[in-house]
Amino acid sequence: MFKKQATLWFIVVIVCVVITYYYQKSKAAENYQKMLEVAVKSCDLETMKSLAKKSRDASNIGKRALYYAVQRGCLEIVTFLLDEGVDINAINVALFDAASYGQLEVVKLLLKRGANPLVVLKGNTAKLQQYGSHFVQLIVITARNLTMKS
């Protein structure tokens, strides 16, 4: 009887340890995400570099950081992320968001670096309709300017 109880308590302790581990892991990821968001929203390139270096999931972090940096117009961070290999078209709204937030320099950079202005938003035509003529006008002007400079 005592042996069964000891085994049962051992199993309960192991389950508690596993639950605690995964809870702490999720909290750490949440805190990391908040630090990343603050660094990008304040256009703090050095902190962004440090966070990117320490990241275990660089591609996912890079996509989120690109999303925030594009909206804020953090050209240095966008450049850094693209240099680090973040796929411009992985979050296919980067170009749309840059245009909608009026980030002309970011739009130019994204187009120069290969962002696809013709990418179809996966199941989100509302986003394209929301940006509508403003986006199209900005892309046409930017593309024209880039062509003239080449």
XYZ file of C-alpha atoms in Angstrom:
150
model
C 0.000 0.000 0.000
C 2.759 2.417 0.965
C 4.608 1.716 -2.276
C 1.496 2.542 -4.358
C 0.996 5.823 -2.488
C 4.641 6.774 -2.933
C 4.422 6.036 -6.650
C 1.227 8.056 -6.936
C 2.791 11.040 -5.150
C 5.859 10.770 -7.351
C 3.668 10.929 -10.461
C 1.758 13.925 -9.048
C 5.030 15.757 -8.360
C 6.314 15.038 -11.878
C 3.067 16.311 -13.416
C 3.282 19.491 -11.308
C 6.887 20.058 -12.373
C 5.996 19.631 -16.046
C 3.017 21.995 -15.764
C 5.158 24.587 -13.968
C 7.880 24.286 -16.608
C 5.517 24.917 -19.511
C 3.791 27.753 -17.679
C 7.126 29.490 -17.036
C 8.192 28.873 -20.616
C 5.031 30.526 -21.955
C 5.491 33.476 -19.587
C 9.093 33.897 -20.746
C 7.967 33.916 -24.381
C 5.282 36.466 -23.540
C 7.815 38.717 -21.770
C 10.253 38.334 -24.651
C 7.505 39.362 -27.067
C 6.760 42.459 -24.972
C 10.452 43.440 -24.916
C 10.634 42.972 -28.662
C 7.543 45.085 -29.204
C 8.883 47.893 -26.991
C 12.287 47.820 -28.726
C 10.761 48.018 -32.183
C 8.119 50.591 -31.288
C 10.844 52.839 -29.887
C 13.053 52.097 -32.931
C 15.849 50.851 -30.640
C 18.131 49.037 -33.067
C 20.718 47.928 -30.486
C 18.110 46.274 -28.265
C 16.543 44.699 -31.341
C 19.915 43.253 -32.365
C 20.444 41.880 -28.871
C 16.993 40.289 -28.766
C 17.413 38.812 -32.241
C 20.775 37.331 -31.273
C 19.298 35.649 -28.179
C 16.185 34.397 -29.928
C 15.651 30.668 -30.347
C 12.945 31.236 -32.942
C 14.565 33.912 -35.087
C 12.256 33.565 -38.079
C 9.068 33.989 -36.058
C 10.553 36.853 -34.030
C 11.769 38.480 -37.240
C 8.320 38.357 -38.799
C 6.735 39.991 -35.773
C 9.490 42.574 -35.528
C 9.137 43.367 -39.229
C 5.412 43.836 -38.746
C 5.952 46.332 -35.898
C 8.898 48.104 -37.558
C 7.012 48.616 -40.815
C 4.089 50.234 -39.011
C 6.371 52.527 -36.986
C 8.559 53.410 -39.946
C 11.745 52.169 -38.252
C 13.832 52.066 -41.397
C 17.016 50.923 -39.605
C 15.234 47.993 -37.980
C 13.493 47.020 -41.221
C 16.881 47.085 -42.975
C 18.480 45.033 -40.182
C 15.724 42.424 -40.303
C 15.920 42.125 -44.077
C 19.714 41.794 -43.858
C 19.169 39.019 -41.300
C 17.092 37.157 -43.876
C 13.515 37.807 -42.780
C 11.298 37.010 -45.763
C 9.585 40.209 -46.904
C 6.660 38.312 -48.317
C 6.327 35.957 -45.327
C 3.975 38.411 -43.706
C 2.308 39.541 -46.849
C 0.853 42.628 -45.236
C 4.215 44.348 -44.621
C 3.985 46.366 -47.816
C 0.292 47.061 -47.277
C 0.896 48.198 -43.700
C 3.792 50.442 -44.705
C 1.561 52.093 -47.297
C -1.428 52.436 -44.997
C 0.665 54.050 -42.257
C 2.193 56.446 -44.784
C 5.712 55.038 -44.413
C 6.961 55.971 -47.883
C 10.637 55.275 -47.148
C 9.752 51.826 -45.826
C 7.609 51.145 -48.911
C 10.552 52.127 -51.126
C 12.911 49.888 -49.171
C 10.535 46.920 -49.243
C 10.043 47.270 -52.996
C 13.796 47.604 -53.589
C 14.388 44.485 -51.507
C 11.831 42.429 -53.422
C 8.467 42.834 -51.711
C 5.738 41.708 -54.065
C 3.086 44.431 -54.477
C 0.873 41.957 -56.307
C 0.775 39.411 -53.496
C -2.727 38.258 -52.715
C -3.656 38.565 -49.084
C -4.543 35.082 -47.946
C -8.278 35.219 -47.335
C -8.181 38.898 -46.478
C -9.480 40.979 -49.344
C -10.908 43.383 -46.769
C -7.353 44.519 -46.000
C -6.755 45.351 -49.660
C -10.104 47.149 -49.894
C -9.309 49.068 -46.711
C -6.075 50.416 -48.178
C -7.619 50.784 -51.607
C -6.561 53.686 -53.748
C -4.111 55.066 -51.178
C -2.042 51.883 -51.402
C -2.232 51.627 -55.173
C -1.308 55.285 -55.604
C 1.647 54.995 -53.239
C 2.933 51.816 -54.883
C 2.634 53.270 -58.404
C 4.447 56.475 -57.422
C 7.172 54.575 -55.601
C 7.644 52.054 -58.403
C 7.810 54.887 -60.945
C 10.416 56.736 -58.862
C 12.494 53.592 -58.421
C 12.378 52.911 -62.173
C 13.468 56.460 -63.006
C 16.454 56.223 -60.648
C 17.644 52.918 -62.125
